[in-house]
Amino acid sequence: MAVFRGSTSECLAHLFSDANEDVRPILAAFTGVTLTSVQRWKAKARRPQGPIEAKVREFLTERGYEVTETPQGVIPQTAQPAARVTNGSGNTEKSAMLVSTAHAVQALIPLADYLLSDSCSEEDRKKLHEIAGANSVLRLTTRLRRLCSETARKQLKDI
């Protein structure tokens, strides 16, 4: 049975209020952040994000917490690979493709946040472009922009 069940923020709040020990230094060491960052989480002034949030969830899970939200950046095992699904037909295949694509988009958000953070340099971002090749980042951006809304999709169709 879980110590507590809830979102990452709810589990953190419970951890800080219920802990017999001062878990802040332990959590800071586990996640690789400063004690000030953990204090901000405790005060609810900030929330852990990206790879740090994943480490916080891992810390909470190891302490018996059940984090109920789907972690951003983690594609559920039940999601079928989009490449396989797009060759199929019918509503089941289309639904699976939509779910897989949605999970891929969710997975990219924390990765993009990390690449845009101070943890990565301009050189790192250039390396991403080299590895992805052939203007892949620009092509993905253009297609995602078209998916923002039907109006945007129609207006950007010729780009």
Coordinates of N, CA and C in Angstrom, one line a residue:
M1 N 0.8 -1.2 0.0 CA 0.0 0.0 0.0 C 0.9 1.3 0.0
A2 N 0.5 2.2 -0.8 CA 1.3 3.4 -0.9 C 1.2 4.3 0.3
V3 N 2.2 5.0 0.6 CA 2.3 6.0 1.7 C 1.2 7.1 1.4
F4 N 1.2 7.5 0.1 CA 0.3 8.6 -0.3 C 0.2 8.5 -1.8
R5 N -1.0 8.8 -2.3 CA -1.3 8.7 -3.8 C -1.7 10.1 -4.2
G6 N -1.0 10.6 -5.3 CA -1.4 11.9 -5.8 C -0.4 12.4 -6.9
S7 N -0.6 13.6 -7.3 CA 0.3 14.2 -8.4 C 1.7 14.4 -7.7
T8 N 2.6 14.7 -8.6 CA 4.0 15.0 -8.1 C 3.9 16.1 -7.0
S9 N 3.2 17.2 -7.3 CA 3.1 18.3 -6.4 C 2.5 17.9 -5.1
E10 N 1.4 17.1 -5.2 CA 0.7 16.7 -4.0 C 1.6 15.7 -3.1
C11 N 2.3 14.8 -3.8 CA 3.2 13.9 -3.1 C 4.3 14.6 -2.4
L12 N 4.9 15.6 -3.1 CA 5.9 16.5 -2.5 C 5.4 17.2 -1.3
A13 N 4.3 17.8 -1.4 CA 3.7 18.5 -0.2 C 3.5 17.6 0.9
H14 N 3.0 16.3 0.7 CA 2.8 15.4 1.7 C 4.2 15.0 2.3
L15 N 5.2 14.7 1.5 CA 6.5 14.4 1.9 C 7.1 15.4 2.9
F16 N 7.0 16.7 2.5 CA 7.5 17.8 3.3 C 6.8 17.9 4.6
S17 N 5.5 17.7 4.6 CA 4.7 17.9 5.8 C 4.7 16.7 6.7
D18 N 4.9 15.5 6.2 CA 4.8 14.3 6.9 C 6.1 13.7 7.4
A19 N 7.2 14.1 6.8 CA 8.5 13.4 7.0 C 9.0 13.7 8.5
N20 N 9.5 12.6 9.1 CA 10.0 12.7 10.4 C 11.4 13.4 10.4
E21 N 12.1 13.3 9.2 CA 13.4 13.8 9.1 C 13.3 15.0 8.1
D22 N 14.4 15.8 8.1 CA 14.4 16.8 7.0 C 14.9 16.2 5.7
V23 N 14.0 15.9 4.8 CA 14.3 15.2 3.6 C 14.9 16.2 2.5
R24 N 14.9 17.5 2.8 CA 15.3 18.4 1.8 C 16.8 18.1 1.3
P25 N 17.7 18.0 2.2 CA 19.1 17.7 1.7 C 19.2 16.3 1.0
I26 N 18.4 15.4 1.4 CA 18.5 14.0 0.8 C 17.9 14.2 -0.6
L27 N 16.8 14.9 -0.7 CA 16.1 15.1 -2.0 C 17.0 15.9 -3.0
A28 N 17.7 16.9 -2.4 CA 18.6 17.7 -3.2 C 19.7 16.9 -3.8
A29 N 20.3 16.0 -2.9 CA 21.4 15.2 -3.3 C 21.0 14.2 -4.4
F30 N 19.8 13.6 -4.2 CA 19.3 12.6 -5.1 C 19.0 13.2 -6.5
T31 N 18.5 14.4 -6.5 CA 18.1 15.0 -7.8 C 19.2 15.8 -8.4
G32 N 20.2 16.1 -7.6 CA 21.3 16.9 -8.2 C 21.1 18.4 -8.3
V33 N 20.2 18.9 -7.4 CA 19.9 20.3 -7.4 C 20.3 20.9 -6.1
T34 N 20.2 22.2 -5.9 CA 20.6 22.9 -4.7 C 19.5 22.8 -3.7
L35 N 19.9 23.0 -2.4 CA 18.9 23.0 -1.3 C 17.9 24.1 -1.5
T36 N 18.3 25.2 -2.1 CA 17.4 26.4 -2.4 C 16.3 25.9 -3.4
S37 N 16.7 25.1 -4.4 CA 15.6 24.7 -5.3 C 14.6 23.8 -4.6
V38 N 15.1 22.9 -3.7 CA 14.1 22.1 -3.0 C 13.3 23.0 -2.1
Q39 N 13.9 24.0 -1.5 CA 13.1 24.9 -0.6 C 12.0 25.6 -1.5
R40 N 12.3 26.0 -2.7 CA 11.3 26.6 -3.6 C 10.2 25.6 -3.9
W41 N 10.5 24.3 -4.0 CA 9.5 23.3 -4.3 C 8.6 23.2 -3.0
K42 N 9.2 23.2 -1.8 CA 8.5 23.1 -0.6 C 7.6 24.3 -0.4
A43 N 8.0 25.5 -0.8 CA 7.2 26.7 -0.6 C 6.2 26.8 -1.8
K44 N 6.2 25.9 -2.7 CA 5.4 25.9 -3.9 C 5.6 27.1 -4.8
A45 N 6.8 27.7 -4.7 CA 7.1 28.8 -5.6 C 7.5 28.3 -6.9
R46 N 8.0 27.1 -7.0 CA 8.4 26.5 -8.3 C 8.1 25.1 -8.2
R47 N 8.2 24.5 -9.4 CA 7.9 23.0 -9.5 C 9.1 22.4 -10.3
P48 N 9.5 21.2 -9.9 CA 10.6 20.6 -10.6 C 10.1 20.3 -12.1
Q49 N 11.0 20.4 -13.0 CA 10.6 20.2 -14.4 C 11.6 19.3 -15.2
G50 N 11.2 18.8 -16.3 CA 12.0 18.0 -17.1 C 12.6 16.8 -16.5
P51 N 13.9 16.6 -16.7 CA 14.6 15.4 -16.1 C 14.6 15.4 -14.6
I52 N 14.6 16.6 -14.0 CA 14.6 16.7 -12.6 C 13.3 16.2 -12.0
E53 N 12.2 16.6 -12.7 CA 10.9 16.1 -12.3 C 10.8 14.5 -12.3
A54 N 11.5 13.9 -13.3 CA 11.5 12.5 -13.4 C 12.3 11.9 -12.2
K55 N 13.4 12.6 -11.8 CA 14.1 12.1 -10.6 C 13.3 12.3 -9.3
V56 N 12.6 13.4 -9.2 CA 11.7 13.6 -8.1 C 10.7 12.5 -8.0
R57 N 10.1 12.1 -9.1 CA 9.1 11.0 -9.1 C 9.8 9.7 -8.7
E58 N 11.0 9.5 -9.1 CA 11.7 8.3 -8.8 C 12.0 8.3 -7.2
F59 N 12.4 9.4 -6.7 CA 12.6 9.5 -5.3 C 11.3 9.2 -4.5
L60 N 10.2 9.8 -4.9 CA 8.9 9.6 -4.3 C 8.5 8.2 -4.3
T61 N 8.7 7.5 -5.5 CA 8.3 6.1 -5.7 C 9.1 5.2 -4.7
E62 N 10.4 5.5 -4.6 CA 11.3 4.7 -3.7 C 10.9 4.9 -2.3
R63 N 10.2 6.0 -1.9 CA 9.8 6.2 -0.6 C 8.3 5.7 -0.4
G64 N 7.8 5.0 -1.4 CA 6.4 4.4 -1.2 C 5.3 5.3 -1.7
Y65 N 5.6 6.4 -2.4 CA 4.5 7.2 -2.9 C 4.0 6.7 -4.3
E66 N 2.8 6.9 -4.5 CA 2.2 6.5 -5.8 C 1.9 7.8 -6.6
V67 N 2.7 8.1 -7.5 CA 2.5 9.3 -8.3 C 1.5 9.0 -9.5
T68 N 0.4 9.6 -9.5 CA -0.7 9.2 -10.4 C -0.7 9.9 -11.7
E69 N 0.0 11.0 -11.9 CA 0.0 11.6 -13.2 C 1.0 10.9 -14.2
T70 N 0.7 11.0 -15.4 CA 1.6 10.4 -16.4 C 2.8 11.3 -16.5
P71 N 4.0 10.8 -16.3 CA 5.1 11.6 -16.5 C 5.3 12.1 -17.9
Q72 N 5.6 13.4 -18.0 CA 5.9 14.0 -19.3 C 7.2 13.4 -19.8
G73 N 7.2 13.1 -21.0 CA 8.5 12.5 -21.6 C 8.6 11.0 -21.5
V74 N 7.6 10.4 -20.9 CA 7.6 8.9 -20.9 C 6.4 8.4 -21.7
I75 N 6.8 7.6 -22.7 CA 5.8 7.0 -23.6 C 5.3 5.7 -23.0
P76 N 4.0 5.6 -22.7 CA 3.5 4.3 -22.1 C 3.8 3.1 -23.0
Q77 N 4.1 2.0 -22.4 CA 4.4 0.8 -23.1 C 3.2 0.4 -24.0
T78 N 2.0 0.8 -23.6 CA 0.8 0.4 -24.4 C 0.7 1.1 -25.7
A79 N 1.4 2.2 -25.8 CA 1.3 3.0 -27.1 C 2.1 2.3 -28.2
Q80 N 1.4 2.1 -29.3 CA 2.0 1.4 -30.4 C 2.9 2.4 -31.2
P81 N 4.0 1.9 -31.8 CA 4.8 2.8 -32.5 C 4.0 3.4 -33.7
A82 N 4.2 4.6 -33.9 CA 3.4 5.3 -34.9 C 3.7 4.8 -36.3
A83 N 5.0 4.4 -36.6 CA 5.3 3.9 -37.9 C 4.5 2.7 -38.3
R84 N 4.3 1.8 -37.3 CA 3.5 0.6 -37.6 C 2.0 0.9 -37.8
V85 N 1.5 1.8 -37.0 CA 0.1 2.1 -37.0 C -0.3 2.9 -38.3
T86 N 0.5 3.7 -38.8 CA 0.2 4.6 -40.0 C 0.0 3.7 -41.2
N87 N 0.5 2.5 -41.2 CA 0.2 1.6 -42.4 C -1.1 0.9 -42.3
G88 N -1.8 1.0 -41.2 CA -3.0 0.3 -41.0 C -4.2 1.1 -41.5
S89 N -5.4 0.6 -41.3 CA -6.6 1.4 -41.7 C -7.6 1.2 -40.6
G90 N -8.7 2.0 -40.7 CA -9.8 1.9 -39.7 C -9.6 2.8 -38.5
N91 N -10.7 2.9 -37.7 CA -10.7 3.8 -36.5 C -9.7 3.3 -35.5
T92 N -9.6 2.0 -35.3 CA -8.7 1.5 -34.2 C -7.3 1.9 -34.5
E93 N -6.8 1.7 -35.7 CA -5.5 2.1 -36.1 C -5.3 3.6 -36.0
K94 N -6.3 4.4 -36.5 CA -6.2 5.8 -36.4 C -6.1 6.3 -35.0
S95 N -6.9 5.7 -34.1 CA -6.9 6.1 -32.7 C -5.6 5.8 -32.1
A96 N -5.0 4.7 -32.4 CA -3.7 4.3 -31.8 C -2.7 5.2 -32.3
M97 N -2.7 5.6 -33.6 CA -1.8 6.5 -34.2 C -1.9 7.9 -33.5
L98 N -3.1 8.4 -33.3 CA -3.3 9.7 -32.6 C -2.7 9.6 -31.2
V99 N -3.0 8.5 -30.5 CA -2.5 8.4 -29.1 C -0.9 8.3 -29.1
S100 N -0.4 7.6 -30.0 CA 1.1 7.5 -30.1 C 1.7 8.8 -30.5
T101 N 1.1 9.6 -31.4 CA 1.6 10.9 -31.7 C 1.5 11.8 -30.6
A102 N 0.4 11.8 -29.8 CA 0.2 12.7 -28.7 C 1.3 12.4 -27.6
H103 N 1.6 11.1 -27.4 CA 2.6 10.7 -26.4 C 4.0 11.2 -26.9
A104 N 4.3 11.1 -28.2 CA 5.5 11.6 -28.8 C 5.7 13.1 -28.6
V105 N 4.6 13.8 -28.8 CA 4.6 15.3 -28.6 C 4.9 15.5 -27.1
Q106 N 4.2 14.8 -26.2 CA 4.4 15.0 -24.8 C 5.9 14.7 -24.4
A107 N 6.4 13.7 -25.0 CA 7.8 13.3 -24.7 C 8.8 14.3 -25.2
L108 N 8.5 15.0 -26.2 CA 9.4 16.1 -26.8 C 9.5 17.3 -25.9
I109 N 8.4 17.6 -25.2 CA 8.3 18.9 -24.4 C 9.4 19.0 -23.4
P110 N 9.6 18.0 -22.5 CA 10.7 18.2 -21.5 C 12.1 18.1 -22.1
L111 N 12.2 17.3 -23.2 CA 13.5 17.3 -23.9 C 13.8 18.6 -24.5
A112 N 12.8 19.3 -25.1 CA 13.0 20.6 -25.7 C 13.3 21.6 -24.6
D113 N 12.6 21.5 -23.5 CA 12.8 22.4 -22.3 C 14.3 22.3 -21.9
Y114 N 14.8 21.1 -21.8 CA 16.1 20.8 -21.3 C 17.1 21.4 -22.3
L115 N 16.9 21.2 -23.6 CA 17.8 21.7 -24.6 C 17.8 23.2 -24.7
L116 N 16.7 23.8 -24.3 CA 16.7 25.3 -24.3 C 17.1 25.9 -23.0
S117 N 17.4 25.1 -22.0 CA 17.8 25.6 -20.7 C 19.3 25.9 -20.7
D118 N 19.7 26.5 -19.6 CA 21.2 26.9 -19.4 C 22.1 25.7 -19.3
S119 N 21.5 24.5 -19.1 CA 22.3 23.2 -19.0 C 22.9 22.9 -20.4
C120 N 22.3 23.4 -21.5 CA 22.8 23.1 -22.8 C 23.3 24.3 -23.5
S121 N 24.3 24.2 -24.2 CA 24.9 25.3 -24.9 C 24.4 25.4 -26.4
E122 N 24.7 26.6 -27.0 CA 24.4 26.7 -28.4 C 25.0 25.6 -29.2
E123 N 26.2 25.2 -28.8 CA 26.9 24.2 -29.5 C 26.1 22.8 -29.4
D124 N 25.6 22.6 -28.2 CA 24.7 21.4 -28.0 C 23.5 21.4 -29.0
R125 N 22.9 22.5 -29.1 CA 21.7 22.7 -30.0 C 22.1 22.5 -31.4
K126 N 23.3 23.0 -31.8 CA 23.8 22.8 -33.2 C 24.1 21.3 -33.4
K127 N 24.6 20.6 -32.4 CA 24.8 19.2 -32.6 C 23.5 18.5 -32.8
L128 N 22.5 18.9 -32.1 CA 21.1 18.3 -32.3 C 20.8 18.4 -33.8
H129 N 20.9 19.6 -34.4 CA 20.6 19.8 -35.8 C 21.4 18.9 -36.7
E130 N 22.7 18.7 -36.4 CA 23.6 17.9 -37.1 C 23.1 16.4 -37.1
I131 N 22.8 16.0 -35.9 CA 22.4 14.6 -35.7 C 21.1 14.3 -36.4
A132 N 20.1 15.2 -36.2 CA 18.8 15.0 -36.8 C 18.9 15.2 -38.3
G133 N 19.7 16.0 -38.8 CA 20.0 16.2 -40.2 C 18.9 16.7 -41.1
A134 N 19.2 17.2 -42.2 CA 18.3 17.7 -43.3 C 17.2 18.6 -42.8
N135 N 17.5 19.5 -42.0 CA 16.5 20.5 -41.5 C 15.3 19.8 -40.7
S136 N 15.6 18.7 -40.1 CA 14.5 17.9 -39.4 C 13.8 18.7 -38.3
V137 N 14.6 19.5 -37.5 CA 14.0 20.3 -36.5 C 13.0 21.4 -37.1
L138 N 13.5 22.0 -38.1 CA 12.6 23.0 -38.8 C 11.4 22.3 -39.4
R139 N 11.6 21.2 -40.0 CA 10.5 20.5 -40.6 C 9.4 20.0 -39.6
L140 N 9.9 19.5 -38.4 CA 9.1 19.1 -37.3 C 8.3 20.3 -36.8
T141 N 9.0 21.5 -36.6 CA 8.4 22.7 -36.1 C 7.3 23.1 -37.0
T142 N 7.5 23.1 -38.3 CA 6.5 23.5 -39.3 C 5.3 22.7 -39.2
R143 N 5.5 21.4 -39.1 CA 4.3 20.4 -39.1 C 3.6 20.6 -37.7
L144 N 4.3 20.8 -36.6 CA 3.6 20.9 -35.4 C 2.8 22.2 -35.3
R145 N 3.4 23.3 -35.9 CA 2.7 24.5 -36.0 C 1.3 24.4 -36.8
R146 N 1.4 23.6 -37.8 CA 0.1 23.3 -38.6 C -0.9 22.6 -37.7
L147 N -0.4 21.8 -36.7 CA -1.3 21.0 -35.9 C -1.9 21.9 -34.7
C148 N -1.5 23.1 -34.6 CA -1.9 23.9 -33.4 C -3.4 24.1 -33.5
S149 N -4.0 24.4 -34.6 CA -5.5 24.5 -34.8 C -5.8 24.3 -36.2
E150 N -7.0 24.1 -36.5 CA -7.5 23.9 -37.9 C -7.3 25.2 -38.7
T151 N -7.5 26.3 -38.0 CA -7.3 27.6 -38.7 C -5.8 27.8 -39.1
A152 N -5.0 27.5 -38.1 CA -3.5 27.6 -38.4 C -3.1 26.6 -39.5
R153 N -3.7 25.4 -39.4 CA -3.3 24.4 -40.4 C -3.6 24.8 -41.8
K154 N -4.8 25.4 -41.9 CA -5.2 25.9 -43.3 C -4.4 27.1 -43.7
Q155 N -4.0 28.0 -42.8 CA -3.2 29.1 -43.2 C -1.8 28.8 -43.5
L156 N -1.3 27.8 -42.8 CA 0.1 27.4 -43.0 C 0.3 26.3 -44.0
K157 N -0.7 25.9 -44.7 CA -0.7 24.7 -45.6 C 0.4 24.9 -46.7
D158 N 0.6 26.1 -47.1 CA 1.5 26.3 -48.2 C 3.0 26.5 -47.8
I159 N 3.2 26.4 -46.5 CA 4.6 26.6 -46.0 C 5.4 25.4 -46.3

